[in-house]
Amino acid sequence: MTALIQSPLIQLSGITKTLKGQDEPRTILSGVDLTVHSGQSVAILGRSGSGKSTLLSLIGLFDRPDGGQYILGERDITKLPERKAAQLRSAEFGFVFQRFFLLKHLTAAQNVAMALVNGQGWHSRRKRKAKVLAALDQVGIAHLAKHKPPRLSGGEQQRVAIARALVREPRVLLADEPTGALDTETGNLVVDVLLSATHRGCGLVLVTHDHDHAAKMGRVLSLHDGKLA
Amino acid sequence: MLSGKLRSAVIIGGQGIRARKLRTFLSMISLFMGVLAVVTVQAGAEIAERALLTDVELTQGIDGTRAMYIPDNGAAIVEDTVRGRKDAVAALNMSAIIGEPGVRPVNEGGMPFEYAGQGRGGPRGYKWCDQNGCYGAEETQAPKPDGQAIEVRLYALTGDVRTFRPFRPVSGQWLDFASAPAMAPRLVLNREAAKGLRQYHVPAEMQVTGASANMTPQITGVVDDGGMEPAAYVRIDELRTWLPSTAKQNGGQGGPGLQLLLSPGTSDLEQTLRARLVGLGIPADQVQAHEIDSRSRMSSQLSMMRWIFLGLAALVLLIGVAGILNVGLATVGERIEEFALRRAVGTSRMLLAGIVLSETLLTGLLTAGAAIGAGVVGLKIGSQIFGGRHPSLQGIEFPWQAGVAGVIAGLVAGILGGLIPAIRAARIPIATVMRA
Ligand SMILES: Nc1ncnc2c1ncn2[C@@H]1O[C@H](COP(=O)(O)OP(=O)(O)O)[C@@H](O)[C@H]1O
Ligand SMILES: [Mg+2]
């Protein structure tokens, strides 16, 4: 592993989260510690319902933890107000989900551009086009830019989603079971595409059930009883 | 920074509308009816108000004016008292025939020329009597031949009546009360009388029952007095040269002969006149002045009507709002994942709510535009179709108030219909995208 001089990209310590269950509140995370450096990849395994998605939603600032500390770069963002969180989601994070979540009435290029057209700063049409094409090229589907999702295969759709996650050149890539809906071969391809982003210094957190995919990551952790080990 | 937000909003909103064209269109239809109802009521009310209120002061007198009807036997004393005054004007009215003597006027009875030839003339052989004898019977025997003459209502004025009834000048000069009286009485016609004169080329000779001879009037001008029937105005002193106040008048058909108009704040004069009239033996209750309030009465009735109709229109509009709200909520329900995703990629809550609101707002405004357009076109077609039958509908312009009301209705509907969906959209948790 490369020696790192910089401070870590992500530093979680003692993160707790309780969600309101149907009957009573349920503690999902009870003291999660996690450090991710830039260019590093981490796999998170765990059985269904163990809280992997919940953890990812805290890292990606979809939600805030109940306790613990979250430091991004050198900044404590444990109690970040929503408006600032939206800015960071736009600038620092890229997300990939199990279901691809592409808008079917938009083309692949427009779906990717969605991350640029979000009210956070403004890129001219030409600049948007260049960035979108570069991102599509990075995942190897620049030729499908004008296609709408219903005409794309599952693997191609997931690669459009990855391009959408990469188009703003984020520092952290968060993927929640991105291969869950794909066959093995396509899944392998998608994991390779995600991994290639770390070569440019991006941190990657991959939640997966697939041990082969996990093995490709720099570290493999497991979420169990609300703790990461 | 703001422009980035705004431009993003335009793109996202545009994509949303384009993806649901049919639905947007359908939600516009119900709203369209509502806005159209508001526009129609406002336009109708404005037009009615303009048609009724503009002329009411011309025909009835300015609000606040005090009006008194003087029985025939009091006419002379009133005429004497108010002569030369500016704050009180008496108008003696009678029938006059302008044109060939001894013929039946084209608009017998002094009706508008539209009905010329259908003369009121009454059933042939009609005969009426009073204590002075019987009239009309001879006519049955020898009906007057039809000829080049028109019948007008002649108002003989002691002063400038425009203080109380602000006639609009049309052409020529109004009566000059300052100059010495002329032998040939000067006449000012209303538009209808001028129309008759133009149409029938009648000679300038005027007959008034009871006059010592036929007069040769000089017509000095035309005014719009708001009336539909032909009328002429003359200085009473110029008329008196030919028609002594002692002359017997049959003119007062359908109304008392002398009307007195008084400015507000002339109660001394009013007291004096009443005392004198009562002194002549006229019962006090027959010389009551009343204050003219036609305009304010009419406008309060009109505004009550307008509010009733606006209430109905608001109900229709409410249905439109319910429609747009329904569509808005359904759309947000359908777009939960899209909104969660947009927030995941960094779109702020406020911007998202703003986009949803502006989508409905835009729908509302477009609908308002369409409804106003329909109103303008409808009015144009309507005035062309019915303008011939109802002259007051000719050349009517779409009142801007109706346009403003339509835009406001569209805005209100957009806000009411879009606010709840916008709030819902802003509340969607981002984690929705992970729990599918
Ligand atoms: N919005 C929510 N409110 C309450 N409980 C939730 C909510 N979302 C998920 N949970 C519960 O939290 C637990 C963890 O969910 P999740 O993080 O999605 O697990 P994983 O991704 O590991 O399958 C599950 O038991 C789930 O039922
Ligand atoms: Mg999950």
XYZ file of C-alpha atoms and ligand atoms in Angstrom:
693
model
C 0.000 0.000 0.000
C 1.255 3.485 -0.800
C 2.537 5.503 2.071
C 0.277 8.465 2.672
C 1.522 11.783 3.857
C -1.777 13.594 3.546
C -4.444 13.488 6.197
C -7.126 10.888 5.448
C -10.007 11.687 3.142
C -12.693 10.339 5.433
C -12.462 9.807 9.156
C -15.433 8.355 10.997
C -15.158 7.689 14.704
C -17.827 6.336 17.025
C -20.649 6.994 14.587
C -24.068 6.006 15.924
C -27.447 6.056 14.254
C -30.849 5.080 15.514
C -33.791 4.845 13.104
C -37.438 4.979 14.078
C -38.665 1.443 13.538
C -42.275 0.398 13.143
C -42.761 -0.139 16.896
C -39.680 1.152 18.646
C -36.477 2.988 17.683
C -33.759 0.637 16.431
C -30.090 1.320 16.809
C -28.580 0.503 13.425
C -25.053 1.796 13.946
C -23.495 1.718 17.402
C -20.013 3.162 17.072
C -18.610 2.840 13.581
C -14.974 3.771 12.967
C -13.725 4.068 9.419
C -10.821 5.786 7.728
C -10.479 6.097 3.961
C -7.533 7.708 2.232
C -7.657 9.125 -1.225
C -7.002 6.572 -3.906
C -8.028 3.852 -1.454
C -10.825 1.351 -1.940
C -12.834 -0.262 0.837
C -15.374 -3.073 0.565
C -18.130 -3.366 3.139
C -19.807 -6.720 3.550
C -22.659 -7.595 5.845
C -25.930 -9.388 5.776
C -29.062 -7.734 4.588
C -30.462 -5.222 7.055
C -27.182 -4.834 8.913
C -27.069 -1.115 8.150
C -24.680 -0.893 5.212
C -26.881 1.495 3.253
C -27.495 3.519 6.392
C -23.753 3.891 6.883
C -23.285 4.913 3.262
C -26.070 7.499 3.554
C -24.233 9.052 6.504
C -20.927 9.137 4.659
C -22.648 10.658 1.623
C -24.390 13.307 3.759
C -27.892 12.132 2.897
C -28.442 12.080 6.610
C -26.545 13.079 9.756
C -25.320 10.725 12.519
C -26.773 10.820 16.039
C -23.355 10.644 17.631
C -19.668 10.328 16.869
C -17.519 12.459 14.625
C -17.185 12.788 10.872
C -14.169 14.547 9.404
C -13.899 15.046 5.652
C -10.384 16.076 4.672
C -9.626 18.413 7.549
C -13.121 19.626 8.115
C -15.489 18.441 10.842
C -18.827 17.958 9.094
C -20.610 15.968 11.803
C -23.368 18.571 12.194
C -23.438 20.132 8.763
C -26.577 22.104 7.908
C -28.543 20.767 4.928
C -27.710 23.617 2.553
C -23.968 23.047 2.976
C -24.457 19.293 2.767
C -26.075 19.746 -0.675
C -22.979 21.653 -1.783
C -20.692 18.881 -0.573
C -22.804 16.137 -2.141
C -22.379 17.971 -5.390
C -18.680 18.755 -5.107
C -17.135 15.879 -3.156
C -19.258 12.755 -3.594
C -20.333 10.490 -6.389
C -23.061 7.891 -5.853
C -23.907 4.623 -7.545
C -26.924 2.589 -6.473
C -28.127 -0.949 -6.943
C -30.935 0.280 -9.151
C -29.418 2.673 -11.593
C -31.904 5.491 -11.147
C -31.667 6.959 -14.578
C -34.477 9.214 -15.781
C -35.976 7.339 -18.689
C -37.178 10.406 -20.585
C -33.634 11.795 -20.768
C -30.735 10.579 -22.904
C -27.622 9.042 -21.389
C -25.805 12.350 -21.824
C -28.650 14.298 -20.183
C -28.680 11.829 -17.315
C -24.998 12.420 -16.760
C -25.463 16.179 -17.104
C -27.997 16.008 -14.285
C -25.118 16.135 -11.801
C -23.897 19.341 -13.448
C -27.329 20.976 -13.646
C -28.117 21.042 -9.949
C -27.999 24.706 -9.011
C -24.445 24.386 -7.657
C -22.425 26.600 -9.950
C -22.958 26.787 -13.668
C -21.245 25.268 -16.671
C -21.876 26.533 -20.156
C -23.570 24.146 -22.548
C -20.310 23.489 -24.353
C -18.406 22.837 -21.148
C -21.159 20.542 -19.930
C -21.032 18.591 -23.158
C -17.249 18.174 -22.921
C -17.416 17.021 -19.300
C -20.277 14.614 -20.005
C -18.491 13.069 -22.966
C -15.278 12.716 -20.976
C -17.165 10.942 -18.185
C -18.964 8.636 -20.621
C -15.657 7.930 -22.300
C -14.100 7.096 -18.952
C -16.645 4.295 -18.466
C -16.330 3.234 -22.091
C -19.760 4.168 -23.489
C -19.228 7.542 -25.190
C -20.924 6.109 -28.292
C -24.197 5.670 -26.367
C -24.515 9.339 -25.356
C -27.724 9.947 -27.306
C -29.483 6.739 -26.234
C -32.272 6.732 -23.711
C -32.068 4.250 -20.818
C -34.812 1.848 -22.007
C -32.624 1.049 -25.002
C -29.540 0.260 -22.908
C -28.545 -3.006 -21.243
C -28.241 -3.217 -17.466
C -24.465 -2.958 -17.570
C -24.624 0.037 -19.875
C -27.196 1.734 -17.664
C -25.032 1.210 -14.604
C -22.085 2.668 -16.472
C -24.157 5.755 -17.332
C -24.875 6.013 -13.595
C -21.160 5.742 -12.849
C -20.412 8.445 -15.405
C -23.012 10.615 -13.634
C -21.166 9.958 -10.341
C -17.800 10.821 -11.880
C -18.670 13.847 -13.994
C -17.910 16.352 -11.227
C -14.630 14.579 -10.444
C -15.543 13.785 -6.844
C -13.075 12.890 -4.117
C -15.196 10.021 -2.836
C -17.151 7.410 -4.765
C -19.881 5.601 -2.830
C -21.430 2.499 -4.369
C -24.330 0.631 -2.757
C -24.488 -2.905 -4.197
C -23.888 -1.625 -7.719
C -23.696 -5.135 -9.161
C -26.743 -6.484 -7.355
C -28.889 -6.289 -10.445
C -26.297 -7.465 -12.939
C -24.997 -10.829 -14.095
C -21.517 -11.887 -12.950
C -19.644 -10.884 -16.062
C -21.228 -7.444 -16.316
C -20.803 -7.049 -12.578
C -17.082 -7.659 -12.886
C -16.850 -5.033 -15.599
C -18.668 -2.478 -13.462
C -16.437 -3.136 -10.461
C -13.386 -2.681 -12.672
C -14.730 0.627 -13.921
C -15.300 1.794 -10.341
C -11.856 0.622 -9.300
C -10.225 2.475 -12.176
C -11.502 5.730 -10.679
C -9.307 5.151 -7.629
C -6.270 5.285 -9.875
C -6.972 8.993 -10.223
C -6.977 9.485 -6.474
C -10.633 8.970 -5.782
C -11.600 7.142 -2.605
C -14.048 4.253 -3.104
C -16.446 2.680 -0.624
C -18.174 -0.344 -2.128
C -21.027 -2.100 -0.377
C -21.444 -5.583 -1.814
C -22.547 -9.135 -1.191
C -20.092 -10.531 -3.675
C -16.894 -11.758 -2.044
C -15.012 -11.824 -5.344
C -15.763 -8.143 -5.883
C -14.835 -7.363 -2.300
C -11.524 -9.108 -2.767
C -10.588 -6.652 -5.489
C -10.702 -3.766 -2.996
C -7.774 -2.575 -0.953
C -9.526 -3.432 2.317
C -12.493 -5.603 3.194
C -14.610 -4.736 6.223
C -17.742 -6.286 7.583
C -20.666 -4.583 9.299
C -22.012 -6.605 12.140
C -24.090 -5.606 15.179
C -23.772 -1.955 14.271
C -19.996 -2.030 14.213
C -17.428 -2.268 11.452
C -14.716 -4.861 11.699
C -24.495 31.978 -8.381
C -28.154 32.917 -8.571
C -28.072 32.655 -12.311
C -26.665 29.130 -11.988
C -29.632 28.245 -9.799
C -32.066 29.944 -12.106
C -30.673 28.351 -15.231
C -30.635 24.936 -13.587
C -34.244 25.492 -12.546
C -35.253 26.397 -16.078
C -33.632 23.265 -17.490
C -35.012 20.917 -14.833
C -38.486 22.479 -14.947
C -38.512 22.343 -18.721
C -37.534 18.676 -18.686
C -40.322 17.988 -16.202
C -42.981 19.687 -18.308
C -41.759 18.122 -21.542
C -41.836 14.666 -20.003
C -45.498 15.188 -19.060
C -46.971 17.269 -21.839
C -50.330 15.560 -21.924
C -50.772 15.723 -18.186
C -49.776 19.377 -18.072
C -52.257 20.057 -20.845
C -55.060 18.211 -19.078
C -54.486 20.067 -15.847
C -54.613 23.292 -17.830
C -58.077 22.545 -19.177
C -59.882 22.641 -15.860
C -57.905 25.671 -14.802
C -58.661 27.296 -18.135
C -62.382 27.206 -17.392
C -61.809 28.846 -14.019
C -59.616 31.631 -15.328
C -61.963 32.163 -18.257
C -64.861 32.515 -15.818
C -62.977 35.179 -13.880
C -61.959 36.993 -17.050
C -65.506 36.887 -18.411
C -67.049 38.237 -15.231
C -64.518 41.029 -14.998
C -64.893 41.939 -18.649
C -68.689 41.814 -18.454
C -68.747 43.929 -15.323
C -66.390 46.504 -16.784
C -68.382 46.753 -19.991
C -71.696 46.970 -18.158
C -70.295 49.587 -15.831
C -68.932 51.634 -18.674
C -72.151 51.392 -20.662
C -74.390 52.243 -17.720
C -72.342 54.564 -15.580
C -70.790 56.838 -18.166
C -74.147 58.042 -19.403
C -76.043 58.036 -16.160
C -74.667 61.434 -15.154
C -75.509 62.845 -18.556
C -79.114 61.729 -18.417
C -79.833 61.832 -14.679
C -77.446 64.506 -13.422
C -74.299 64.449 -11.332
C -74.651 62.836 -7.917
C -75.352 65.421 -5.230
C -77.416 67.617 -7.523
C -80.845 68.450 -6.105
C -83.724 68.025 -8.519
C -87.246 69.387 -8.255
C -90.230 68.991 -10.559
C -92.386 72.073 -10.764
C -96.100 71.848 -11.538
C -97.161 73.941 -14.555
C -98.675 76.739 -12.520
C -95.373 77.306 -10.709
C -93.232 77.386 -13.831
C -93.267 81.126 -14.406
C -92.214 82.044 -10.876
C -89.348 79.529 -10.934
C -88.187 80.774 -14.290
C -88.070 84.316 -12.906
C -86.254 83.339 -9.742
C -83.419 81.377 -11.308
C -82.888 83.519 -14.397
C -79.186 84.330 -14.780
C -78.092 82.048 -11.954
C -75.326 79.514 -12.364
C -76.128 77.353 -9.323
C -79.688 76.609 -10.419
C -81.002 75.831 -13.864
C -84.577 75.212 -14.889
C -85.389 73.195 -17.996
C -88.792 73.435 -19.611
C -89.421 70.556 -21.933
C -91.882 70.221 -24.762
C -92.313 68.523 -28.048
C -91.128 70.350 -31.191
C -91.304 69.511 -34.869
C -88.497 70.576 -37.172
C -89.172 70.541 -40.892
C -92.126 70.999 -43.263
C -95.142 72.409 -41.483
C -98.406 70.473 -41.363
C -96.982 67.036 -41.986
C -96.612 63.934 -39.900
C -92.989 63.729 -38.693
C -91.053 60.619 -39.685
C -90.544 59.705 -36.068
C -93.906 60.736 -34.746
C -93.855 60.767 -30.958
C -90.184 61.735 -30.910
C -88.788 58.250 -30.967
C -85.330 57.245 -32.074
C -84.998 57.159 -35.865
C -84.314 53.470 -35.747
C -88.069 53.155 -35.292
C -88.984 55.895 -37.737
C -92.060 55.035 -39.750
C -93.437 52.729 -37.116
C -94.874 55.914 -35.597
C -96.445 55.814 -32.211
C -99.340 57.607 -33.944
C -101.560 55.365 -31.897
C -104.502 53.419 -33.161
C -106.279 55.467 -35.781
C -109.298 57.148 -34.362
C -107.672 57.470 -30.974
C -109.182 60.374 -29.140
C -108.532 61.892 -25.764
C -110.271 64.575 -23.808
C -109.622 66.815 -20.833
C -111.364 69.795 -19.306
C -110.350 71.926 -22.315
C -111.960 69.756 -24.931
C -111.151 66.796 -27.099
C -108.121 66.139 -29.281
C -107.200 63.721 -31.969
C -110.628 63.104 -33.388
C -110.098 65.391 -36.376
C -106.850 63.640 -37.181
C -108.761 60.467 -37.661
C -110.850 62.165 -40.262
C -107.934 63.763 -42.057
C -104.617 62.237 -41.057
C -101.683 64.511 -41.698
C -99.724 63.528 -44.763
C -96.261 62.072 -44.249
C -93.544 64.637 -44.867
C -90.031 65.893 -44.322
C -90.122 66.606 -40.617
C -88.711 65.162 -37.423
C -90.045 65.391 -33.917
C -87.673 66.210 -31.085
C -87.911 66.877 -27.376
C -87.030 70.516 -26.890
C -85.447 71.647 -23.624
C -85.593 75.361 -22.953
C -82.887 76.279 -20.434
C -82.522 79.217 -18.066
C -78.761 78.633 -17.837
C -75.932 76.277 -18.612
C -77.292 72.846 -17.697
C -73.901 71.225 -18.249
C -72.974 72.086 -14.654
C -75.398 69.325 -13.712
C -75.388 67.158 -16.805
C -71.898 67.159 -18.323
C -72.778 66.726 -21.991
C -69.887 65.736 -24.212
C -69.280 68.118 -27.102
C -69.541 66.464 -30.506
C -69.274 69.372 -32.914
C -69.935 73.116 -33.142
C -70.702 75.350 -30.172
C -72.769 74.922 -27.031
C -75.381 77.570 -26.249
C -73.973 80.945 -25.295
C -75.958 82.284 -22.358
C -73.908 85.461 -22.028
C -74.782 87.064 -25.343
C -77.939 89.009 -26.138
C -80.854 86.789 -27.095
C -81.227 86.186 -30.821
C -84.472 86.438 -32.734
C -83.841 83.166 -34.480
C -83.508 80.747 -31.547
C -80.142 78.987 -31.421
C -80.394 75.234 -31.097
C -77.985 72.572 -29.955
C -78.963 69.068 -30.975
C -78.139 65.771 -29.402
C -76.617 63.100 -31.593
C -79.863 61.356 -32.377
C -81.525 64.603 -33.494
C -78.466 65.484 -35.586
C -78.676 62.049 -37.169
C -82.343 62.591 -38.067
C -81.629 65.994 -39.513
C -78.850 64.611 -41.647
C -80.860 61.614 -42.729
C -84.096 63.336 -43.725
C -82.864 66.709 -45.065
C -85.593 68.630 -43.306
C -85.979 72.373 -43.834
C -85.013 74.651 -40.938
C -88.430 75.472 -39.615
C -89.568 74.653 -36.091
C -93.095 74.317 -34.774
C -93.948 74.327 -31.103
C -97.520 74.003 -29.963
C -98.695 77.305 -28.517
C -96.055 79.411 -30.278
C -97.151 82.575 -32.035
C -95.490 81.488 -35.264
C -93.101 78.900 -36.621
C -89.494 79.670 -35.810
C -86.402 79.500 -37.975
C -83.814 78.055 -35.619
C -80.079 78.253 -36.173
C -78.294 75.093 -35.189
C -75.006 75.910 -33.515
C -73.750 72.560 -32.321
C -74.203 68.924 -31.450
C -73.619 67.293 -28.060
C -73.796 63.794 -26.661
C -76.404 63.975 -23.899
C -76.501 60.233 -23.283
C -80.068 60.030 -24.549
C -81.435 57.670 -27.169
C -84.274 59.906 -28.324
C -83.807 63.021 -30.436
C -83.529 66.179 -28.335
C -82.642 69.816 -28.800
C -81.549 72.493 -26.323
C -82.434 76.164 -26.555
C -82.118 79.291 -24.403
C -85.485 79.836 -22.736
C -85.378 83.595 -23.327
C -84.912 83.056 -27.072
C -87.852 80.687 -27.072
C -89.993 83.086 -25.039
C -89.912 85.574 -27.916
C -92.136 83.130 -29.734
C -93.735 81.217 -26.923
C -95.065 83.403 -24.112
C -95.145 81.742 -20.713
C -98.890 82.139 -20.719
C -99.254 79.965 -23.814
C -101.048 76.701 -23.362
C -98.767 73.733 -23.706
C -99.717 70.268 -24.702
C -96.074 69.354 -24.692
C -95.757 67.754 -21.327
C -96.604 64.308 -22.603
C -95.017 61.825 -20.308
C -93.587 64.057 -17.658
C -93.854 67.329 -15.845
C -93.046 70.400 -17.834
C -90.376 72.058 -15.732
C -87.421 70.469 -14.030
C -85.233 72.452 -11.710
C -81.663 71.406 -10.978
C -79.834 72.909 -7.996
C -76.195 72.751 -6.970
C -75.440 71.252 -3.576
C -75.336 73.953 -0.904
C -78.104 76.119 -2.314
C -80.625 75.353 0.387
C -81.432 79.067 0.853
C -82.567 79.335 -2.733
C -84.450 76.076 -2.386
C -86.242 77.392 0.731
C -87.147 80.630 -0.999
C -88.534 78.838 -4.036
C -90.558 76.416 -1.993
C -92.011 79.237 0.052
C -93.039 81.062 -3.103
C -94.552 77.961 -4.687
C -96.490 77.104 -1.549
C -97.603 80.721 -1.570
C -99.148 80.072 -4.978
C -101.249 77.371 -3.391
C -99.191 74.375 -4.482
C -99.162 71.686 -1.784
C -95.775 71.553 -0.037
C -95.300 67.866 -0.708
C -95.447 68.491 -4.456
C -92.389 70.734 -4.376
C -89.986 68.390 -2.629
C -86.458 68.373 -4.004
C -84.615 65.085 -4.025
C -80.922 64.522 -4.218
C -79.644 62.703 -7.290
C -77.589 59.626 -6.442
C -78.185 57.560 -9.556
C -74.546 56.920 -10.213
C -73.637 55.773 -6.739
C -76.800 53.682 -6.480
C -76.169 52.075 -9.831
C -72.507 51.477 -9.174
C -73.212 49.858 -5.825
C -75.765 47.576 -7.478
C -73.304 46.778 -10.229
C -70.514 46.037 -7.817
C -72.800 43.769 -5.813
C -73.613 41.878 -8.999
C -69.953 41.727 -9.843
C -69.077 40.214 -6.487
C -71.815 37.619 -6.797
C -70.565 36.575 -10.213
C -66.950 36.726 -9.107
C -67.887 34.399 -6.263
C -69.295 31.931 -8.772
C -66.227 32.307 -10.960
C -64.033 31.719 -7.925
C -65.814 28.425 -7.361
C -65.073 27.369 -10.917
C -61.499 28.510 -10.399
C -61.329 26.475 -7.220
C -62.198 23.374 -9.212
C -59.345 24.261 -11.547
C -57.013 24.672 -8.576
C -58.118 21.296 -7.237
C -57.327 19.830 -10.645
C -53.872 21.324 -10.803
C -53.217 20.348 -7.186
C -54.319 16.801 -7.885
C -52.047 16.565 -10.893
C -49.222 18.220 -8.954
C -49.480 15.743 -6.090
C -49.713 12.771 -8.429
C -46.693 14.035 -10.318
C -44.640 14.480 -7.171
C -45.663 10.999 -6.054
C -44.467 9.690 -9.360
C -41.246 11.646 -9.236
C -40.189 10.737 -5.690
C -37.179 8.846 -6.972
C -36.217 11.599 -9.380
C -36.364 14.201 -6.634
C -34.419 12.034 -4.182
C -31.840 11.441 -6.884
C -31.593 15.136 -7.716
C -30.987 15.917 -4.086
C -28.389 13.122 -3.925
C -26.439 14.786 -6.733
C -26.495 18.107 -4.888
C -29.697 19.942 -5.807
C -30.821 21.839 -2.732
C -34.196 21.392 -1.098
C -35.180 24.981 -1.788
C -34.328 24.784 -5.457
C -36.284 21.577 -5.848
C -39.348 23.071 -4.170
C -38.895 26.153 -6.312
C -38.824 24.073 -9.478
C -42.027 22.221 -8.596
C -43.736 25.487 -7.704
C -42.587 27.231 -10.848
C -43.762 24.334 -13.008
C -47.322 24.819 -11.758
C -46.939 28.572 -11.735
C -45.890 28.454 -15.349
C -48.834 26.193 -16.129
C -51.123 28.657 -14.349
C -49.748 31.643 -16.231
C -49.881 29.899 -19.606
C -53.475 28.965 -18.861
C -54.266 32.531 -17.864
C -52.719 33.717 -21.113
C -54.854 31.275 -23.091
C -58.006 32.263 -21.213
C -57.348 35.975 -21.716
C -56.713 35.319 -25.395
C -59.997 33.412 -25.603
C -61.734 36.323 -23.858
C -60.318 38.867 -26.299
C -61.273 36.771 -29.319
C -64.702 35.964 -27.866
C -65.425 39.617 -27.244
C -64.354 40.544 -30.748
C -66.566 37.893 -32.317
C -69.425 38.708 -29.951
C -69.310 42.416 -30.687
C -69.303 41.671 -34.400
C -72.272 39.330 -34.178
C -74.378 41.325 -31.720
C -72.984 44.787 -32.426
C -75.572 45.324 -35.149
C -78.465 44.725 -32.828
C -76.994 46.364 -29.735
C -75.122 49.534 -30.669
C -73.597 49.722 -27.185
C -71.621 46.571 -28.014
C -70.037 48.086 -31.077
C -66.293 48.646 -31.034
C -65.916 47.446 -27.465
C -62.344 46.952 -26.297
C -61.262 44.146 -24.001
C -60.964 45.858 -20.607
C -57.457 45.621 -19.160
C -58.934 44.966 -15.716
C -60.162 41.623 -16.968
C -56.668 40.787 -18.196
C -55.181 41.681 -14.823
C -57.830 39.603 -13.068
C -56.993 36.653 -15.329
C -53.275 36.886 -14.619
C -53.944 37.145 -10.891
C -56.288 34.153 -11.054
C -53.623 32.157 -12.915
C -50.959 33.137 -10.382
C -53.137 32.347 -7.391
C -54.143 29.008 -8.885
C -50.497 28.209 -9.647
C -49.408 29.046 -6.117
C -52.314 27.244 -4.436
C -51.926 24.217 -6.682
C -48.138 24.099 -6.531
C -47.310 24.923 -2.934
C -48.318 21.628 -1.362
C -46.601 19.510 -4.029
C -43.507 21.707 -3.656
C -43.413 21.190 0.101
C -43.878 17.453 -0.399
C -41.071 17.368 -2.926
C -38.730 19.141 -0.523
C -39.504 16.641 2.227
C -38.594 13.511 0.297
C -35.667 11.866 2.123
C -32.648 11.284 -0.069
C -32.177 7.800 1.310
C -35.248 6.809 -0.736
C -32.807 5.995 -3.532
C -31.152 3.342 -1.361
C -34.251 1.596 -0.114
C -35.730 0.489 -3.352
N -36.335 5.011 7.054
C -36.167 4.004 7.903
N -36.776 4.041 9.098
C -36.630 3.049 9.972
N -35.885 1.971 9.742
C -35.255 1.838 8.582
C -35.359 2.864 7.601
N -34.636 2.487 6.540
C -34.112 1.295 6.853
N -34.461 0.907 8.066
C -34.059 -0.282 8.773
O -32.708 -0.125 9.102
C -32.028 -1.339 8.972
C -30.809 -1.151 8.128
O -31.180 -0.902 6.818
P -30.124 -0.751 5.663
O -29.107 0.223 6.096
O -30.834 -0.513 4.418
O -29.468 -2.214 5.645
P -28.614 -2.890 4.480
O -28.327 -1.873 3.469
O -27.411 -3.376 5.182
O -29.462 -3.991 3.976
C -32.995 -2.324 8.367
O -33.465 -3.169 9.386
C -34.124 -1.488 7.857
O -35.331 -2.179 8.016
Mg -28.831 -1.737 1.424
